[in-house]
Coordinates of C-alpha atoms in Angstrom, one line a residue:
Chain Q
M1 CA -143.3 -138.2 51.5
A2 CA -143.3 -135.0 49.6
D3 CA -145.2 -133.4 52.4
V4 CA -142.6 -134.2 55.0
R5 CA -139.8 -132.9 52.7
A6 CA -141.8 -129.7 52.1
W7 CA -142.4 -129.2 55.8
R8 CA -138.7 -129.7 56.6
R9 CA -137.7 -127.2 53.9
F10 CA -140.3 -124.8 55.3
R11 CA -138.9 -125.1 58.8
Q12 CA -135.4 -124.4 57.5
N13 CA -136.6 -121.1 55.9
K14 CA -136.1 -118.7 58.9
V15 CA -137.9 -115.8 57.2
A16 CA -141.0 -118.0 56.6
V17 CA -141.1 -119.3 60.2
A18 CA -140.6 -115.8 61.5
S19 CA -143.4 -114.5 59.3
A20 CA -145.7 -117.3 60.4
L21 CA -145.0 -116.6 64.0
I22 CA -145.6 -112.8 63.6
L23 CA -148.9 -113.6 61.9
L24 CA -150.0 -115.9 64.7
L25 CA -149.0 -113.3 67.2
M26 CA -150.9 -110.5 65.4
A27 CA -154.0 -112.7 65.1
A28 CA -153.8 -113.7 68.7
A29 CA -153.4 -110.1 69.8
C30 CA -156.3 -109.0 67.7
A31 CA -158.5 -111.9 68.9
I32 CA -157.9 -111.8 72.6
G33 CA -156.0 -108.5 73.2
P34 CA -159.1 -106.2 73.3
C35 CA -160.5 -108.3 76.3
F36 CA -157.7 -107.0 78.6
F37 CA -158.5 -103.3 78.2
P38 CA -160.2 -101.5 81.1
E39 CA -163.5 -99.8 80.2
S40 CA -162.0 -96.4 80.4
H41 CA -159.9 -97.3 77.3
T42 CA -162.7 -98.7 75.2
Q43 CA -165.2 -95.8 75.5
P44 CA -164.8 -92.2 74.3
S45 CA -163.2 -90.0 76.9
A46 CA -162.2 -86.4 77.4
T47 CA -158.5 -87.0 76.6
S48 CA -158.7 -86.6 72.9
F49 CA -155.5 -86.5 70.8
S50 CA -153.3 -87.6 73.6
P51 CA -149.8 -88.5 72.3
P52 CA -148.5 -91.9 73.3
T53 CA -148.1 -92.2 77.1
L54 CA -147.8 -95.1 79.5
T55 CA -151.6 -95.4 79.9
H56 CA -152.2 -95.0 76.2
P57 CA -149.1 -96.6 74.5
C58 CA -150.3 -95.6 71.0
G59 CA -152.1 -92.4 72.0
T60 CA -155.7 -91.5 71.7
D61 CA -157.9 -90.4 68.8
L62 CA -160.4 -87.5 68.3
N63 CA -162.9 -89.0 70.7
G64 CA -160.4 -89.9 73.3
R65 CA -160.5 -93.6 72.6
D66 CA -157.3 -95.6 73.1
L67 CA -155.7 -96.1 69.8
L68 CA -154.1 -99.5 70.6
Y69 CA -157.5 -100.8 71.5
R70 CA -158.9 -99.4 68.2
I71 CA -156.0 -101.0 66.2
L72 CA -156.6 -104.4 67.8
T73 CA -160.4 -104.4 67.2
G74 CA -159.8 -102.9 63.7
G75 CA -157.4 -105.7 63.1
R76 CA -160.1 -108.2 64.0
V77 CA -162.2 -106.8 61.2
S78 CA -159.4 -106.6 58.7
L79 CA -158.1 -110.1 59.4
I80 CA -161.6 -111.7 59.5
V81 CA -162.6 -110.1 56.2
G82 CA -159.2 -111.1 54.7
F83 CA -159.3 -114.7 55.6
F84 CA -163.0 -115.4 55.0
G85 CA -163.1 -113.3 51.9
A86 CA -160.1 -115.3 50.6
A87 CA -161.9 -118.5 51.6
V88 CA -165.0 -117.5 49.6
S89 CA -162.8 -116.7 46.5
L90 CA -161.0 -119.9 47.0
I91 CA -164.2 -122.0 46.8
I92 CA -165.6 -120.2 43.9
G93 CA -162.4 -120.0 41.9
T94 CA -161.5 -123.7 42.5
A95 CA -165.0 -125.0 41.6
Y96 CA -165.2 -122.8 38.5
G97 CA -161.7 -123.6 37.3
L98 CA -162.1 -127.3 38.0
V99 CA -165.4 -127.5 36.0
A100 CA -164.1 -125.4 33.1
G101 CA -160.9 -127.4 32.8
Y102 CA -162.5 -130.8 33.3
V103 CA -165.4 -130.4 31.0
G104 CA -163.4 -128.5 28.4
G105 CA -164.4 -127.7 24.9
R106 CA -167.1 -125.2 24.3
V107 CA -168.2 -125.0 27.9
D108 CA -164.6 -124.2 28.9
N109 CA -164.4 -121.5 26.2
V110 CA -167.6 -119.8 27.3
M111 CA -166.6 -120.0 31.0
M112 CA -163.2 -118.4 30.3
R113 CA -164.7 -115.7 28.2
V114 CA -166.9 -114.8 31.1
V115 CA -163.8 -114.5 33.3
D116 CA -162.2 -112.3 30.7
I117 CA -165.3 -110.0 30.7
L118 CA -165.4 -109.9 34.5
Y119 CA -161.8 -108.9 34.5
S120 CA -162.7 -105.8 32.6
V121 CA -165.6 -104.8 34.9
P122 CA -164.4 -102.1 37.3
R123 CA -164.3 -103.9 40.6
L124 CA -165.1 -100.9 42.8
I125 CA -168.4 -100.5 41.2
F126 CA -169.3 -104.1 41.6
I127 CA -168.5 -104.0 45.4
L128 CA -170.4 -100.8 45.9
V129 CA -173.4 -102.1 44.1
C130 CA -173.2 -105.2 46.3
I131 CA -173.0 -103.1 49.4
G132 CA -175.7 -100.8 48.3
A133 CA -178.1 -103.4 47.1
L134 CA -177.6 -106.1 49.6
N135 CA -177.0 -104.2 52.9
A136 CA -180.6 -103.0 53.3
R137 CA -182.0 -106.5 52.3
L138 CA -179.7 -108.3 54.7
L139 CA -180.6 -105.9 57.6
E140 CA -184.2 -106.5 56.9
F141 CA -183.7 -110.2 56.9
A142 CA -181.7 -110.1 60.1
S143 CA -184.2 -108.1 62.1
E144 CA -187.1 -110.2 60.8
H145 CA -185.5 -113.4 62.0
R146 CA -184.0 -111.8 65.2
I147 CA -180.4 -112.6 64.3
G148 CA -178.8 -110.0 66.5
W149 CA -175.2 -110.5 65.4
L150 CA -176.1 -110.2 61.8
V151 CA -177.6 -106.7 62.3
S152 CA -174.3 -105.4 63.8
Y153 CA -172.1 -107.2 61.4
S154 CA -174.1 -107.0 58.1
R155 CA -171.4 -104.8 56.5
I156 CA -168.7 -107.3 57.3
V157 CA -170.7 -110.2 55.9
I158 CA -171.3 -108.3 52.7
L159 CA -167.7 -107.3 52.5
I160 CA -166.6 -110.9 52.8
F161 CA -168.9 -112.1 50.1
S162 CA -168.4 -109.3 47.7
L163 CA -164.7 -109.3 48.0
G164 CA -164.6 -113.1 47.7
V165 CA -166.7 -112.8 44.6
I166 CA -164.4 -110.4 42.9
E167 CA -161.1 -112.1 43.8
W168 CA -161.7 -115.5 42.4
L169 CA -160.9 -114.8 38.8
T170 CA -157.1 -115.4 38.8
L171 CA -157.5 -118.5 40.8
A172 CA -160.1 -119.9 38.4
R173 CA -157.6 -119.4 35.5
I174 CA -154.8 -121.1 37.4
V175 CA -156.9 -124.0 38.5
R176 CA -158.3 -124.5 35.0
G177 CA -154.8 -124.6 33.6
Q178 CA -153.7 -127.2 36.1
T179 CA -156.8 -129.2 35.6
L180 CA -156.3 -129.2 31.8
A181 CA -152.8 -130.5 32.3
L182 CA -153.8 -133.1 34.9
K183 CA -156.9 -134.6 33.2
N184 CA -154.9 -136.4 30.5
R185 CA -152.6 -138.0 33.0
P186 CA -152.8 -141.8 33.3
F187 CA -154.3 -141.8 36.8
V188 CA -157.3 -139.9 35.6
T189 CA -157.7 -142.1 32.6
A190 CA -157.6 -145.1 35.0
A191 CA -160.2 -143.6 37.2
V192 CA -162.5 -143.0 34.2
S193 CA -162.0 -146.6 32.9
L194 CA -162.9 -147.9 36.4
G195 CA -166.2 -146.2 35.8
Q196 CA -165.9 -143.6 38.6
S197 CA -168.3 -140.7 38.5
H198 CA -167.2 -137.2 37.4
I199 CA -167.8 -135.9 41.0
V200 CA -165.5 -138.6 42.4
I201 CA -162.8 -137.9 39.8
L202 CA -163.0 -134.1 40.4
L203 CA -162.9 -134.3 44.2
R204 CA -160.8 -137.4 44.9
H205 CA -158.4 -137.4 42.1
L206 CA -158.0 -133.9 40.7
L207 CA -158.6 -131.7 43.7
P208 CA -155.8 -133.2 46.0
N209 CA -153.3 -132.6 43.2
L210 CA -154.3 -129.0 43.1
L211 CA -154.0 -128.3 46.8
G212 CA -150.4 -127.0 46.6
V213 CA -151.3 -124.4 44.0
I214 CA -154.4 -123.4 45.8
F215 CA -152.6 -123.0 49.1
I216 CA -149.9 -120.9 47.5
Y217 CA -152.5 -118.7 45.9
L218 CA -154.3 -118.4 49.3
T219 CA -151.4 -116.6 50.8
L220 CA -151.5 -114.1 48.0
T221 CA -155.3 -113.7 48.1
V222 CA -155.5 -113.0 51.9
P223 CA -153.3 -109.8 51.7
A224 CA -155.2 -108.8 48.5
V225 CA -158.5 -109.0 50.2
I226 CA -157.2 -107.2 53.3
I227 CA -156.0 -104.4 51.0
D228 CA -159.3 -104.3 49.2
E229 CA -161.2 -104.0 52.4
S230 CA -158.9 -101.3 53.7
F231 CA -159.1 -99.5 50.4
L232 CA -162.9 -99.4 50.7
S233 CA -162.8 -98.4 54.3
F234 CA -160.2 -95.8 53.5
L235 CA -162.6 -94.2 51.1
G236 CA -165.4 -94.4 53.7
L237 CA -167.3 -97.1 51.8
G238 CA -166.4 -100.2 53.9
V239 CA -167.0 -100.7 57.6
Q240 CA -169.0 -97.8 59.2
A241 CA -168.1 -95.9 62.4
P242 CA -168.0 -96.6 65.2
M243 CA -166.6 -99.9 64.0
A244 CA -163.1 -99.6 62.7
S245 CA -160.8 -101.5 60.4
W246 CA -157.1 -100.7 59.6
G247 CA -158.2 -98.9 56.5
S248 CA -160.6 -96.6 58.3
L249 CA -158.1 -95.9 61.1
L250 CA -155.6 -94.9 58.5
A251 CA -158.1 -92.7 56.8
D252 CA -158.8 -91.0 60.1
G253 CA -155.1 -90.5 60.6
A254 CA -154.4 -89.2 57.1
G255 CA -157.4 -86.8 57.5
S256 CA -155.9 -85.3 60.7
L257 CA -152.5 -84.7 59.2
N258 CA -151.6 -81.1 59.2
P259 CA -148.4 -79.1 59.8
I260 CA -149.8 -77.2 62.8
K261 CA -150.7 -80.1 65.1
I262 CA -148.6 -83.1 64.4
R263 CA -150.6 -86.2 65.4
W264 CA -148.2 -88.7 63.9
W265 CA -149.3 -91.6 66.1
L266 CA -152.7 -91.6 64.3
V267 CA -150.9 -92.6 61.1
V268 CA -147.8 -94.4 62.3
F269 CA -149.3 -97.1 64.5
P270 CA -152.2 -98.2 62.2
A271 CA -149.8 -98.1 59.2
A272 CA -147.3 -100.2 61.2
A273 CA -149.9 -102.8 62.2
M274 CA -151.1 -103.2 58.7
A275 CA -147.6 -103.1 57.1
I276 CA -146.3 -105.8 59.4
T277 CA -149.2 -108.1 58.6
L278 CA -149.0 -107.6 54.9
L279 CA -145.3 -108.0 54.8
A280 CA -145.4 -111.2 56.9
L281 CA -148.1 -112.6 54.6
N282 CA -146.1 -111.8 51.5
F283 CA -142.8 -113.2 52.9
L284 CA -144.8 -116.3 53.9
G285 CA -146.3 -116.6 50.5
D286 CA -142.9 -116.3 48.8
A287 CA -141.5 -119.0 51.1
L288 CA -144.4 -121.3 50.5
R289 CA -144.0 -121.0 46.8
D290 CA -140.4 -122.0 47.2
T291 CA -141.2 -125.0 49.4
L292 CA -144.5 -126.2 47.9
D293 CA -144.0 -125.5 44.2
P294 CA -145.0 -128.7 42.4
K295 CA -142.1 -128.2 40.0
E296 CA -139.7 -128.2 42.9
T297 CA -141.1 -131.2 44.6
A298 CA -141.0 -133.2 41.4
K299 CA -137.3 -133.0 41.3
Chain C
M1 CA -153.8 -104.9 10.3
I2 CA -156.8 -102.9 9.3
A3 CA -159.1 -105.9 9.9
F4 CA -157.4 -106.3 13.3
L5 CA -158.2 -102.7 14.1
I6 CA -161.8 -103.0 12.9
R7 CA -162.3 -106.1 15.0
R8 CA -160.9 -104.3 18.0
L9 CA -163.2 -101.4 17.4
I10 CA -166.3 -103.7 17.4
A11 CA -165.1 -105.4 20.6
F12 CA -164.5 -102.0 22.1
V13 CA -168.1 -100.8 21.4
A14 CA -169.5 -104.1 22.8
V15 CA -167.5 -103.8 26.0
M16 CA -168.5 -100.2 26.4
F17 CA -172.1 -101.1 25.9
C18 CA -172.0 -103.8 28.5
V19 CA -170.2 -101.7 31.0
V20 CA -172.5 -98.7 30.6
S21 CA -175.6 -101.0 30.9
I22 CA -174.3 -102.8 34.0
T23 CA -173.4 -99.5 35.7
F24 CA -176.6 -97.7 34.9
L25 CA -178.9 -100.6 35.8
A26 CA -176.9 -101.4 39.0
I27 CA -177.0 -97.9 40.3
R28 CA -180.7 -97.5 39.5
I29 CA -181.7 -100.9 41.0
S30 CA -179.8 -100.3 44.2
P31 CA -181.9 -98.7 46.9
G32 CA -182.0 -94.9 47.3
G33 CA -182.4 -92.3 44.6
P34 CA -180.4 -89.3 43.4
F35 CA -182.8 -86.8 45.2
D36 CA -183.0 -88.5 48.6
R37 CA -182.2 -85.9 51.2
E38 CA -182.3 -85.8 55.0
R39 CA -185.8 -84.3 54.7
K40 CA -187.8 -85.9 52.0
L41 CA -188.6 -83.7 49.1
P42 CA -192.3 -83.0 48.4
D43 CA -193.5 -85.6 45.9
A44 CA -194.4 -83.0 43.3
I45 CA -190.9 -81.6 43.3
E46 CA -189.2 -84.9 43.2
K47 CA -191.4 -85.9 40.3
K48 CA -190.5 -82.7 38.5
L49 CA -186.8 -83.3 39.1
L50 CA -186.9 -86.9 37.9
E51 CA -188.7 -85.7 34.8
K52 CA -186.1 -83.0 34.2
Y53 CA -183.3 -85.6 34.4
R54 CA -185.3 -88.1 32.4
L55 CA -185.3 -90.6 35.2
D56 CA -189.0 -91.0 35.2
G57 CA -190.9 -93.8 33.6
S58 CA -190.0 -97.5 33.8
L59 CA -186.5 -98.7 34.3
W60 CA -186.4 -100.0 30.7
E61 CA -187.5 -96.6 29.4
Q62 CA -184.8 -94.8 31.4
Y63 CA -182.2 -97.3 30.4
T64 CA -182.9 -97.2 26.6
G65 CA -183.2 -93.4 26.7
Y66 CA -179.8 -93.1 28.4
V67 CA -178.0 -95.7 26.3
G68 CA -179.5 -94.0 23.2
D69 CA -178.2 -90.6 24.3
V70 CA -174.7 -91.9 25.1
F71 CA -174.1 -94.1 22.0
L72 CA -176.2 -92.4 19.3
R73 CA -175.9 -88.7 20.3
G74 CA -172.7 -88.8 22.4
D75 CA -174.6 -86.9 25.1
L76 CA -173.4 -87.8 28.7
R77 CA -176.3 -85.7 30.2
D78 CA -176.2 -83.6 33.3
S79 CA -175.0 -84.5 36.7
T80 CA -177.9 -84.9 39.2
K81 CA -175.7 -83.8 42.1
Y82 CA -173.7 -80.9 40.8
L83 CA -176.4 -78.5 39.6
N84 CA -176.3 -77.2 36.1
R85 CA -173.1 -78.9 35.3
S86 CA -173.0 -81.4 32.5
V87 CA -171.0 -84.6 32.9
G88 CA -168.9 -83.6 29.9
E89 CA -167.9 -80.4 31.6
I90 CA -166.9 -82.0 34.9
L91 CA -164.9 -84.6 33.0
A92 CA -163.2 -81.9 31.0
Q93 CA -162.1 -80.1 34.2
T94 CA -161.0 -83.1 36.2
L95 CA -159.6 -85.6 33.7
P96 CA -156.5 -83.5 32.7
V97 CA -155.5 -83.7 36.4
T98 CA -156.0 -87.4 36.7
M99 CA -154.2 -87.9 33.4
T100 CA -151.2 -85.8 34.4
L101 CA -150.9 -87.7 37.6
G102 CA -151.3 -91.1 35.8
A103 CA -148.9 -90.2 33.1
S104 CA -146.1 -89.1 35.4
A105 CA -146.6 -92.2 37.6
F106 CA -146.5 -94.3 34.5
C107 CA -143.2 -92.8 33.3
L108 CA -141.7 -93.1 36.8
A109 CA -142.8 -96.7 37.1
V110 CA -141.4 -97.7 33.7
V111 CA -138.1 -95.8 34.0
A112 CA -137.3 -96.6 37.6
G113 CA -138.6 -100.1 37.3
T114 CA -136.4 -100.7 34.3
F115 CA -133.2 -99.4 35.9
L116 CA -133.8 -101.4 39.1
G117 CA -134.7 -104.5 37.2
V118 CA -131.7 -104.4 34.9
A119 CA -129.4 -103.7 37.8
A120 CA -130.9 -106.6 39.8
G121 CA -131.1 -109.1 36.9
A122 CA -127.5 -108.3 35.6
G123 CA -126.1 -108.7 39.1
K124 CA -128.2 -111.6 40.3
G125 CA -127.0 -112.7 43.8
T126 CA -125.1 -109.5 44.5
W127 CA -125.9 -106.9 47.1
K128 CA -127.5 -104.7 44.4
D129 CA -129.9 -107.5 43.6
T130 CA -130.8 -108.2 47.2
L131 CA -131.4 -104.6 48.0
A132 CA -133.5 -104.0 44.9
M133 CA -135.6 -107.1 45.6
L134 CA -136.1 -106.2 49.3
F135 CA -137.3 -102.8 48.2
A136 CA -139.5 -104.4 45.6
L137 CA -141.1 -106.8 48.2
V138 CA -141.9 -104.0 50.5
A139 CA -143.2 -101.7 47.8
V140 CA -145.4 -104.4 46.3
S141 CA -146.8 -105.5 49.7
L142 CA -147.8 -102.1 50.9
P143 CA -150.8 -100.3 49.4
S144 CA -150.8 -96.5 48.6
F145 CA -152.9 -95.6 51.6
I146 CA -150.1 -96.8 53.9
I147 CA -147.2 -95.3 51.8
G148 CA -149.0 -92.0 51.1
P149 CA -149.7 -90.8 54.6
L150 CA -146.3 -91.9 55.8
L151 CA -144.6 -89.9 53.0
I152 CA -146.7 -86.9 53.9
L153 CA -145.8 -87.2 57.5
F154 CA -142.1 -87.5 56.7
F155 CA -141.5 -85.1 53.9
C156 CA -144.3 -82.5 54.4
I157 CA -144.7 -82.3 58.2
W158 CA -141.4 -83.4 59.8
L159 CA -139.0 -82.1 57.1
G160 CA -141.4 -79.4 55.7
W161 CA -139.9 -79.8 52.2
L162 CA -143.1 -80.3 50.2
P163 CA -146.7 -79.1 50.4
V164 CA -149.2 -81.4 52.2
G165 CA -151.7 -81.6 49.4
G166 CA -153.2 -79.7 46.5
W167 CA -152.3 -79.6 42.9
G168 CA -150.7 -77.2 40.4
T169 CA -147.1 -76.8 41.4
P170 CA -144.4 -79.3 40.5
Q171 CA -143.5 -79.8 44.2
A172 CA -147.1 -80.8 44.9
M173 CA -146.8 -83.5 42.2
I174 CA -143.8 -85.3 43.6
L175 CA -145.4 -87.3 46.5
P176 CA -148.6 -88.3 44.7
T177 CA -146.6 -89.5 41.7
L178 CA -144.2 -91.4 44.0
T179 CA -147.0 -93.0 46.0
L180 CA -148.9 -94.0 42.9
A181 CA -145.9 -95.4 41.1
A182 CA -144.1 -97.2 44.0
P183 CA -145.8 -100.6 43.8
Y184 CA -145.4 -100.7 40.0
V185 CA -141.8 -99.7 40.1
A186 CA -141.3 -102.7 42.2
Y187 CA -143.5 -105.0 40.0
I188 CA -141.7 -104.0 36.8
A189 CA -138.3 -104.4 38.6
R190 CA -139.3 -108.0 39.6
L191 CA -140.6 -108.9 36.1
L192 CA -137.5 -107.5 34.4
R193 CA -135.1 -109.2 36.8
G194 CA -136.5 -112.6 35.9
S195 CA -136.5 -112.1 32.2
M196 CA -133.2 -110.2 32.2
A197 CA -131.4 -113.1 34.0
E198 CA -132.9 -115.5 31.5
T199 CA -131.9 -113.4 28.4
L200 CA -128.4 -112.9 29.6
G201 CA -127.8 -116.6 29.4
Q202 CA -128.5 -116.7 25.7
D203 CA -126.1 -117.1 22.8
F204 CA -126.5 -113.7 21.2
I205 CA -125.5 -112.0 24.5
R206 CA -122.3 -114.1 24.5
T207 CA -121.7 -113.0 20.9
A208 CA -122.2 -109.4 21.8
R209 CA -119.8 -109.7 24.7
A210 CA -117.3 -111.5 22.5
K211 CA -117.4 -108.6 20.1
G212 CA -116.1 -106.6 22.9
L213 CA -119.1 -104.3 23.3
P214 CA -119.1 -102.3 26.6
E215 CA -121.3 -103.9 29.2
R216 CA -123.7 -101.0 29.2
V217 CA -124.5 -101.5 25.5
V218 CA -124.9 -105.3 26.0
L219 CA -127.3 -104.8 28.8
Y220 CA -129.4 -101.9 27.5
R221 CA -129.2 -102.3 23.7
H222 CA -129.1 -106.1 23.3
A223 CA -130.5 -107.8 26.3
L224 CA -133.1 -105.3 27.3
R225 CA -134.7 -105.3 23.9
V226 CA -135.7 -108.9 24.4
A227 CA -136.1 -108.9 28.1
I228 CA -138.5 -106.0 28.1
L229 CA -141.3 -107.9 26.4
P230 CA -143.0 -109.1 29.6
V231 CA -142.9 -105.5 30.8
I232 CA -144.5 -104.3 27.6
S233 CA -147.4 -106.6 28.0
F234 CA -147.8 -105.4 31.6
L235 CA -148.1 -101.8 30.5
G236 CA -151.8 -102.3 29.6
P237 CA -152.7 -103.6 33.1
L238 CA -150.4 -101.0 34.5
A239 CA -152.4 -98.2 33.1
A240 CA -155.5 -99.9 34.5
H241 CA -154.0 -100.2 38.0
L242 CA -152.8 -96.6 37.8
L243 CA -156.3 -95.3 36.9
T244 CA -157.9 -97.2 39.8
G245 CA -155.0 -96.4 42.1
S246 CA -155.3 -92.7 41.4
I247 CA -158.7 -92.7 43.1
V248 CA -157.1 -93.3 46.5
V249 CA -154.1 -91.2 45.8
E250 CA -156.3 -88.3 44.8
T251 CA -158.2 -88.7 48.1
I252 CA -155.0 -88.8 50.2
F253 CA -153.5 -85.8 48.6
N254 CA -156.7 -83.7 48.0
I255 CA -156.1 -83.6 44.3
P256 CA -159.1 -82.3 42.2
G257 CA -159.1 -85.2 39.8
A258 CA -161.8 -87.5 38.4
G259 CA -161.2 -90.1 41.0
G260 CA -163.0 -88.2 43.7
F261 CA -166.0 -87.8 41.5
F262 CA -166.0 -91.5 40.9
V263 CA -166.5 -92.3 44.5
N264 CA -168.8 -89.4 45.2
S265 CA -171.1 -90.2 42.2
I266 CA -171.6 -93.7 43.7
L267 CA -172.4 -92.3 47.1
N268 CA -174.7 -89.6 45.6
K269 CA -176.4 -92.1 43.3
D270 CA -175.4 -89.8 40.5
A271 CA -176.0 -92.3 37.7
F272 CA -175.0 -90.1 34.8
L273 CA -171.8 -88.8 36.3
L274 CA -170.8 -92.3 37.3
G275 CA -171.6 -93.5 33.8
G276 CA -169.5 -90.7 32.3
V277 CA -166.5 -91.5 34.5
V278 CA -166.8 -95.2 33.8
I279 CA -167.0 -94.7 30.1
V280 CA -163.8 -92.6 30.1
Y281 CA -162.0 -95.1 32.4
C282 CA -162.9 -98.1 30.2
A283 CA -162.1 -96.3 27.0
L284 CA -158.7 -95.5 28.3
L285 CA -158.1 -99.0 29.4
V286 CA -159.1 -100.5 26.1
L287 CA -157.0 -97.9 24.3
F288 CA -153.9 -98.7 26.4
N289 CA -154.3 -102.4 25.7
L290 CA -154.5 -101.7 22.0
I291 CA -151.4 -99.6 22.1
V292 CA -149.6 -102.4 24.0
D293 CA -150.6 -105.0 21.3
L294 CA -149.3 -102.7 18.6
A295 CA -146.1 -102.0 20.5
Y296 CA -145.5 -105.7 20.8
T297 CA -145.5 -106.2 17.1
V298 CA -143.1 -103.4 16.6
L299 CA -140.7 -104.7 19.2
D300 CA -140.9 -108.3 18.4
R301 CA -141.0 -109.0 14.7
R302 CA -141.7 -112.6 15.3
I303 CA -145.3 -111.7 16.3
R304 CA -147.5 -110.8 13.4
I305 CA -151.0 -109.5 13.8
D306 CA -153.1 -111.5 11.4
G307 CA -155.9 -109.8 9.6

């Protein structure tokens, strides 16, 4: 019942629907767009730093590659890392928060202190250590077992995991708080008195009640992870050339900014692609909070 | 109060110890050493270098030696990358730059954020509010490495008003400060808008208005004093975000601050330089949080710090 109401309210929110459509379009463009480019656009060519023309609607970069193609393939990386990284953080954060809140007492205390400490660890160091320490091992593992795709995408896999692993802290706190509030409610007491196991109570009774909060938080985590990934790639620490992400494209563009040769397209188009995506995600998140907020639906 | 400070000091040392340990061990365990070059150095030379920088022996010996030097003798050792320069020296040269950038962004974020937030909160539902919140949403959503290059493109290259990068002149400071502060101006404005709207509904505001005080005094002297509390508690995290954020901003604008060394020391496996930068960063963060806690008690007399 509440779901139907929330869905109706969501559809009435024009900004939210528009944002969702833009996001779908962007994802579709990044997913299938690159397939439609002729080979002359996907490979380095002699026409470097061409301003936007009819054949190259976003211009070309230093190596004469079509910038639109680069932006779409870069978007693939950014969006994949964003969504899967957020999914990893979602799983860790939810599990951690559920257990801490449900078990309570001293265990809860220790688990939350650990979160406090992890908050104070510089995240950049952690990611870099992950990349440095795991990349070589993963490559070794991949070539040993002949997993071809893992060799070329090892960086992305590591980025997804390390970003997921650092972004779960806030969600763990939120889920723990909600669990604490829920576990003394009559339906949980009833489940306990029926002799149901802890696992069943956690997964069947508590988790469904947390889905709204988790979903709202997901729309905040995805842009956060996309920004983290681009931040690393911007500093040259994330995806490695020739692979691109929005962050590394922006870094290329920012690096080629100088007053003598104005290559504005190298900055404007990657920035626009990323800005549109981030803004749409944030608008969507705001709208979802309004429609799915448990306080609102309780009214 | 004194007991509170002592307890904070103990916690501070503990945190620093953990952070230094994690950083040092992590960078030494990860593959690759500080003296790896394109062409491998002769073993004898590499051994000599490791000995010089006290990176020989077992990991445990290296670790205890380093931690001992840092905490007992206050010696941050020499950088393994920048020859003959001590970590202390590098920090002394680069930190003032980072601090200036951070401090100016901090002031801008607080002042501009406060004005925007008060304007939006006092006029909730008006065009002022809508405009401020639209700006806030955009500024919060976009990271500095989007805003920065766009600002350079617009102000430095198309209009030619400001220098593209560098440091030292007041003009060169404008864009980095703006880029670094923008998301936090927006965040503070949002925080303050909410608490301002809530505060303005309370009785003491009605009393102040009934006394016939001018609206400016009601807003800034009475309401703001209460409404600012969530902002105050955000100042600690704000300082943290600004410190991390300045790494990117320094890269975008070619500013010779500590942020660049932070990234490079990780890439160069320069354990001691990284350790030094991390120590300073963490110390600053803890210090800011302490100041915030103290400021809280001064502003809100209802909170007492128990000994």
